[in-house]
XYZ file of C-alpha atoms in Angstrom:
385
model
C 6.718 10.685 -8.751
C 6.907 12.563 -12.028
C 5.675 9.671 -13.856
C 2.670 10.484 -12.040
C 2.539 14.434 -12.855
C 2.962 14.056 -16.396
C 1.062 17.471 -18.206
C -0.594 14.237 -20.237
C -1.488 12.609 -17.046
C -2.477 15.709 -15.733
C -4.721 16.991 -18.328
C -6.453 13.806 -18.172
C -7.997 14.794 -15.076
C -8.839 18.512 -15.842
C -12.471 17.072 -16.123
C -12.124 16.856 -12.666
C -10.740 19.871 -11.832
C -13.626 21.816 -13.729
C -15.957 19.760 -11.808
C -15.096 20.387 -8.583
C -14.520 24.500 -9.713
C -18.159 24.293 -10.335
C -18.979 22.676 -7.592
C -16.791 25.354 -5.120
C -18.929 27.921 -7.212
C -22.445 26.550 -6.457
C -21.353 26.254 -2.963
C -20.712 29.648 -2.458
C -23.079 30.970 -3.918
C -25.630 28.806 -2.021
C -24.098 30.549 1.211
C -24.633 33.861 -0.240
C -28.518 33.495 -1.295
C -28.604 33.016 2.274
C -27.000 36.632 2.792
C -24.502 35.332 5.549
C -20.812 35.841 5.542
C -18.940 32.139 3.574
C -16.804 30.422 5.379
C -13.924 30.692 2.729
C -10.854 28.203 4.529
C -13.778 25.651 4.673
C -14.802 26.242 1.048
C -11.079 26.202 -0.623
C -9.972 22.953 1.879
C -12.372 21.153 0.832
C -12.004 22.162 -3.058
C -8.474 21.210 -2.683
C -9.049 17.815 -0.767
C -11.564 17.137 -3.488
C -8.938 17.164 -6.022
C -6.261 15.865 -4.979
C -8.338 12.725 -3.813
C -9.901 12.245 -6.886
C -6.661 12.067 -8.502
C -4.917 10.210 -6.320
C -7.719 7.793 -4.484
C -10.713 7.893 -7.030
C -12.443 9.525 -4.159
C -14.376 12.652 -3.636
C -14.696 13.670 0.395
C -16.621 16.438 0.484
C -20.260 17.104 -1.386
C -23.076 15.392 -3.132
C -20.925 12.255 -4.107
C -18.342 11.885 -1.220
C -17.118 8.776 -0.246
C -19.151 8.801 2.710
C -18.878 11.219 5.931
C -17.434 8.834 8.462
C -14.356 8.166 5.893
C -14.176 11.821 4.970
C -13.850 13.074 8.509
C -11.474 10.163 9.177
C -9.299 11.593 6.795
C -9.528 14.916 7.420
C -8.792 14.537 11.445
C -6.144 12.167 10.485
C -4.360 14.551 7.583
C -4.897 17.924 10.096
C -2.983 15.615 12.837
C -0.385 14.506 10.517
C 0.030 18.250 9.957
C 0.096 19.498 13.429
C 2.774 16.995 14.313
C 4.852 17.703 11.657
C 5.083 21.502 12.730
C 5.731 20.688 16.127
C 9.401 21.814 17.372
C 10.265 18.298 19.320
C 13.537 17.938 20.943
C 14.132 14.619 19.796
C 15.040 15.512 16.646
C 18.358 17.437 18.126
C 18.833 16.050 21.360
C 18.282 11.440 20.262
C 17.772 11.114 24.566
C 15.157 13.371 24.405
C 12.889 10.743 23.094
C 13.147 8.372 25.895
C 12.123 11.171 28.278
C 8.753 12.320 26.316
C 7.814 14.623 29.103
C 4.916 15.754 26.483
C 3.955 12.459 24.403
C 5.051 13.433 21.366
C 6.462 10.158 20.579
C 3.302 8.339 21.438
C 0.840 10.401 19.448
C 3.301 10.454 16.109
C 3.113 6.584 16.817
C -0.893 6.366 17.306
C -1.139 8.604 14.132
C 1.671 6.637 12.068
C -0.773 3.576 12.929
C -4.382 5.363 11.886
C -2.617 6.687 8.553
C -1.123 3.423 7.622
C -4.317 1.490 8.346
C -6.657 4.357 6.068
C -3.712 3.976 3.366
C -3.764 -0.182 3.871
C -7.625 0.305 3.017
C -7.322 2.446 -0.382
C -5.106 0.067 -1.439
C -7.041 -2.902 -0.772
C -10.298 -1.016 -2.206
C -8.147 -0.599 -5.662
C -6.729 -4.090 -5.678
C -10.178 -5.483 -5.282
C -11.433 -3.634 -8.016
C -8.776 -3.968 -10.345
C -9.068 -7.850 -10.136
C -12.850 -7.037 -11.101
C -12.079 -4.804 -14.628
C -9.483 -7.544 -14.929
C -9.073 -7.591 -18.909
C -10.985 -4.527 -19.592
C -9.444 -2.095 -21.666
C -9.297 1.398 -18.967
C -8.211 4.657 -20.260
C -5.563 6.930 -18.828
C -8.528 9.034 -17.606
C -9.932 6.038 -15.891
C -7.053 5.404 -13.325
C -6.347 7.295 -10.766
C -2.876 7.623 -9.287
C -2.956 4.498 -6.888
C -3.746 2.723 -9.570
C -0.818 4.121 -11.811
C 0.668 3.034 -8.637
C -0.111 -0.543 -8.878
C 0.658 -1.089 -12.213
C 4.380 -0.200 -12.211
C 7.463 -1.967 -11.625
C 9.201 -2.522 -8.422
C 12.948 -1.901 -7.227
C 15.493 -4.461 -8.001
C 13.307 -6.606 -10.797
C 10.311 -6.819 -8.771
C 6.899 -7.249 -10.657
C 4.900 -4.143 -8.632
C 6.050 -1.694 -5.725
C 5.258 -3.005 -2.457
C 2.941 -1.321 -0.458
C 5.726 0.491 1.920
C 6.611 2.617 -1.203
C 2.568 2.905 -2.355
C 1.778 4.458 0.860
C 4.911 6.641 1.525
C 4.179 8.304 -2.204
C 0.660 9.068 -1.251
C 1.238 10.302 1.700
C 3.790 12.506 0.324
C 1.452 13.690 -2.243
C -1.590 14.357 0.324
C 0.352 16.331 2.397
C 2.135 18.606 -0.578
C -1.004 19.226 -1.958
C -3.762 19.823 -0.125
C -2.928 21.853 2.900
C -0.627 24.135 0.833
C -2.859 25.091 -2.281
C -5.777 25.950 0.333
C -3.490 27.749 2.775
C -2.641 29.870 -0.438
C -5.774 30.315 -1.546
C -7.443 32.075 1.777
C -4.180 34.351 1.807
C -4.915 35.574 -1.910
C -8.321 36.013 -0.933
C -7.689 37.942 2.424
C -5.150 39.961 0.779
C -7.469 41.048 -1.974
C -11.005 41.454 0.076
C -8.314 43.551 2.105
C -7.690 45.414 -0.983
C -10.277 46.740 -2.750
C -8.549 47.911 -5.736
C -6.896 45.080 -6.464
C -10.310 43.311 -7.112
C -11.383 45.418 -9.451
C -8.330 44.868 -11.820
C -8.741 41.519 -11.102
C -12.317 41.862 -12.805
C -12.013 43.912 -15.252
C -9.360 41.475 -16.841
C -11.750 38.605 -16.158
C -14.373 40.404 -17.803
C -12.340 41.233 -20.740
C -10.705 37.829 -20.816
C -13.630 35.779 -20.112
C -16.943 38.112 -20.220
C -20.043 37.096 -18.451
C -21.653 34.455 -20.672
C -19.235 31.617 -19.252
C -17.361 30.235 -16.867
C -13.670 30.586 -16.657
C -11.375 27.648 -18.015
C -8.293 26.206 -17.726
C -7.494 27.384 -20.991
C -7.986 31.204 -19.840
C -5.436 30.846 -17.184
C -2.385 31.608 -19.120
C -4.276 35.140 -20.175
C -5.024 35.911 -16.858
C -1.928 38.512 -16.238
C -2.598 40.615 -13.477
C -4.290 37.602 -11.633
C -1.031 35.794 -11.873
C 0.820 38.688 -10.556
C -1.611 38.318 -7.172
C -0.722 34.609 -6.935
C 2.942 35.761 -7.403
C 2.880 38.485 -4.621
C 0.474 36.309 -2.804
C 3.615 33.940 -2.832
C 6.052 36.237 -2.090
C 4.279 37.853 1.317
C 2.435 34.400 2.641
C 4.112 31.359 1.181
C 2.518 28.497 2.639
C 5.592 27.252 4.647
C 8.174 29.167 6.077
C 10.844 27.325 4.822
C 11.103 24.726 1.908
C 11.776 21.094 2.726
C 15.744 20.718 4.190
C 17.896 19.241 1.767
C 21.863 17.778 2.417
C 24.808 18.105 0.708
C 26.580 15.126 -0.867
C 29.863 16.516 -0.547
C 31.746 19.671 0.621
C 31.565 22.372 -1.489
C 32.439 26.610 -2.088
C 29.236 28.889 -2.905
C 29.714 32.285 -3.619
C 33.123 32.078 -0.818
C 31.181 30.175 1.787
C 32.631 26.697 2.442
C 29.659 24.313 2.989
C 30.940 20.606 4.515
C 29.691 17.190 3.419
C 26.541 16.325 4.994
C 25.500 19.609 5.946
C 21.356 20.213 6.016
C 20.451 23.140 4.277
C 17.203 24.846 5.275
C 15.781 27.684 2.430
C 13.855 30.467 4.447
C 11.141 31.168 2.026
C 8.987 33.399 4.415
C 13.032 35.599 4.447
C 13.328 35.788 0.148
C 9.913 37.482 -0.061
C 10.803 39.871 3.226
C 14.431 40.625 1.695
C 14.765 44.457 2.251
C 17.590 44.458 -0.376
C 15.405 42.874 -3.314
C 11.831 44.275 -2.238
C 10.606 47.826 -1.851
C 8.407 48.356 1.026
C 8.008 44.703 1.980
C 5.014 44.882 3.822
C 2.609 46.006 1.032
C 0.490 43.826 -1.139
C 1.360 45.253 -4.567
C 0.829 43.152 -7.051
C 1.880 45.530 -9.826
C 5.665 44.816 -8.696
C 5.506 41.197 -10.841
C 4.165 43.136 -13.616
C 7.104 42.338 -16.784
C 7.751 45.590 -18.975
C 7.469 43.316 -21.975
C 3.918 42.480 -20.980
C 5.568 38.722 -21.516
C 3.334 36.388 -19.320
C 4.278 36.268 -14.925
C 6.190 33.256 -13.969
C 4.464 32.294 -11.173
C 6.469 29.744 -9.460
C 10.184 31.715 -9.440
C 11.051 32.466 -13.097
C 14.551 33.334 -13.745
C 15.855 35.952 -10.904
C 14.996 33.398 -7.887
C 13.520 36.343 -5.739
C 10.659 33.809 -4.886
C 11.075 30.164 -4.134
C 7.488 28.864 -3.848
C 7.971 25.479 -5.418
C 12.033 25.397 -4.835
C 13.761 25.189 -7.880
C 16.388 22.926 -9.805
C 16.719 18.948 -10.036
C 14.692 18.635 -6.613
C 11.911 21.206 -6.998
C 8.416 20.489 -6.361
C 7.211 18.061 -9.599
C 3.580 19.219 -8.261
C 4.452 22.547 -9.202
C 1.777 22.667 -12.386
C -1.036 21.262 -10.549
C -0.718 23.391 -7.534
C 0.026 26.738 -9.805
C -3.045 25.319 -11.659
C -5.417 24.722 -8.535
C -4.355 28.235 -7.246
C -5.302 29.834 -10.316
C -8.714 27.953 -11.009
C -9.826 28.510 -7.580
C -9.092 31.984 -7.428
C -10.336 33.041 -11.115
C -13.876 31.418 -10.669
C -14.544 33.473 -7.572
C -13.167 36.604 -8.459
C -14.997 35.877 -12.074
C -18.589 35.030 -10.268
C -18.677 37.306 -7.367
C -18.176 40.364 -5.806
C -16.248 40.452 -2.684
C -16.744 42.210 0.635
C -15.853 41.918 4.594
C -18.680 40.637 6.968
C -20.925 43.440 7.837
C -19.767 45.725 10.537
C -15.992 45.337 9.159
C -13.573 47.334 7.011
C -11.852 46.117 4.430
C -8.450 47.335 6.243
C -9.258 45.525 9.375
C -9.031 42.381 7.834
C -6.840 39.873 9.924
C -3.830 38.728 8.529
C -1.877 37.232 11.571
C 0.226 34.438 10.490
C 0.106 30.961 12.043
C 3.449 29.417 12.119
C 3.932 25.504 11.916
C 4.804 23.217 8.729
C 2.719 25.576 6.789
C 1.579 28.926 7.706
C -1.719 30.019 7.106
C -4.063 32.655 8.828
C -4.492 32.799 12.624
C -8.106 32.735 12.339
C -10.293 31.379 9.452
C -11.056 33.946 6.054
C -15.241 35.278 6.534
C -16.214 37.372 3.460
C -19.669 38.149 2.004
C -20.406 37.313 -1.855
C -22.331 38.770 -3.775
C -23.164 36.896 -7.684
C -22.113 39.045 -10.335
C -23.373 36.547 -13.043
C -26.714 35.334 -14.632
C -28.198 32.859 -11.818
C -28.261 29.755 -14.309
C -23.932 30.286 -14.218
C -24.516 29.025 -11.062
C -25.698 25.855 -11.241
């Protein structure tokens, strides 16, 4: 896997990533020409889909060059159904003779979608094989290949020439579902939170406009100047990570933390919803205040947990996230470029305090119901296009 997030391998698709950015731009401000309220979990799903299958498939689903909408609603029912599964609380996983009872089908529809993913995943691979064999003895560039084709180039275990598809498809599946779903669930929060919080959007701006100014679009390159912005993402993190709990991990062997004997074999869950709740390392819990991440060396915020651990977004040590850039990265892109070109409101006939934030709780946790806002362009219309 981290041969695959390399910061060289990543920056070789930051085209793309500006791309779609201008792309999630034009489409919102499409939607607000039209003076109705923009859909915003539609808008930042589908500019996170859009880049992590570029990267990984070589495929956009969503906008003037998808792959087609048939395929791209095939992939989105399937990924959302993956999802729901995973979140479900099924017996079976405590209680082995659980399973042969089923009372609810659980078994049956993880079996039906196990089947419909591996036959989409059997086709991308097939679809880059083919091709491959066509640019056979071309020169491609880094930029050129996407990640199943990284893929299908390396080495197998135990002196094989080339992975075998079992491992091709478990690694994209692992990567579709840590970064597509999260990074968008993140996303609307920071949003909500903000719209919800007037205040906080106009510090946003006014370091945008200072940063950036209104003659271009923000870049990747801004991002690390972006301050206060980072401090959002960070409390955005802390209040509304986008699962409750990090993925379990074991122990090898029994061992004494901190006077707590933990045996072999033990699963360890990390409550990350608890850290950023944690009455004895946050004052007044409950409040968005960004200004809490703010360092008194005006060094630049460490988004994903920094040094003091307070916030695990990404985990941390040997087995943290190795996605953690690119997700930090799509966060802050997103969010910049709409706080940069617009001006943010509720739908008409709302407050900004009455905005919903009622949690959904499942393998990730986003908002109960989906993020409405109106936009309004604060740029020259030729930005926009």
């Amino acid at each position: 896997m981290e041969q695959l997030l390399t910061t060289k391998r990543l920056d070789s698709f930051a085209k793309h990533r500006a791309e779609e950015a201008q792309h999630l731009v034009r489409d919102v401000w499409a939607q607000a020409q039209t003076g109705k309220s923009v859909n915003l979990r539609e808008m930042l799903g589908a500019f996170s889909m859009n880049n992590v299958t570029r990267m990984l498939l070589g495929k956009q689903y969503f906008g003037a060059e998808s792959a087609g909408p048939q395929e791209a609603m095939e992939f989105m029912h399937v990924t959302h159904e993956l999802f729901r599964l995973l979140g479900v609380i099924y017996l079976g996983d405590y209680l082995p003779f659980w399973r042969w009872i089923d009372p609810y089908g659980c078994e049956n529809q993880m079996r039906e979608v196990e089947k419909r993913v591996d036959n989409f995943h059997s086709k991308i691979i097939e679809e880059h094989r083919r091709a491959r064999q066509v640019k056979q003895g071309e020169e491609v560039g880094e930029g050129e290949m996407d990640f199943v084709d990284v893929l299908l180039s390396l080495p197998g275990k135990d002196g094989k020439e080339h992975m075998d598809d079992v491992e091709i498809k478990a690694l994209i599946q692992d990567m579709i579902a840590a970064a597509t779903d999260t990074s968008a669930v993140t996303n609307e929060w920071a949003m909500a939170e903000v719209i919800k919080h007037p205040h906080v959007l106009n510090k946003i701006q006014e370091e945008l406009d200072y940063a950036v100014g209104p003659d271009r679009m923000v870049t990747e390159s801004d991002l690390p100047h972006l301050n206060y912005l980072r401090c959002v993402v960070r409390e955005t993190f802390r209040m509304h990570p986008a699962g409750p709990f990090l993925i379990p991990h074991e122990s090898l062997r029994a061992t004494t933390i901190n006077g707590y004997h933990i045996p072999a074999k033990t699963r360890v869950f990390i409550n990350a919803h608890g850290l950023g709740r944690n009455t004895n390392v946050w004052a007044d819990v409950e409040e968005f205040r960004p200004e809490r991440h703010w360092p008194e060396d005006g060094s630049r915020v460490e988004i994903s947990h920094g040094a003091d651990f307070k916030i695990l977004p990404f985990s941390a040590g040997k087995r943290k996230c190795p996605g953690a850039p690119l997700g930090v990265t799509l966060v802050l892109m997103a969010l910049a470029r709409l706080f940069h070109a617009f001006d943010w409101a509720p739908p008409k006939g709302l407050r900004h305090e009455d905005i919903d934030t009622t949690e959904v709780y499942g393998m990730t946790m986003p908002k109960a119901k989906p993020l409405l806002a109106l936009a309004r362009p604060r740029l020259a219309d030729h930005m926009y296009q």
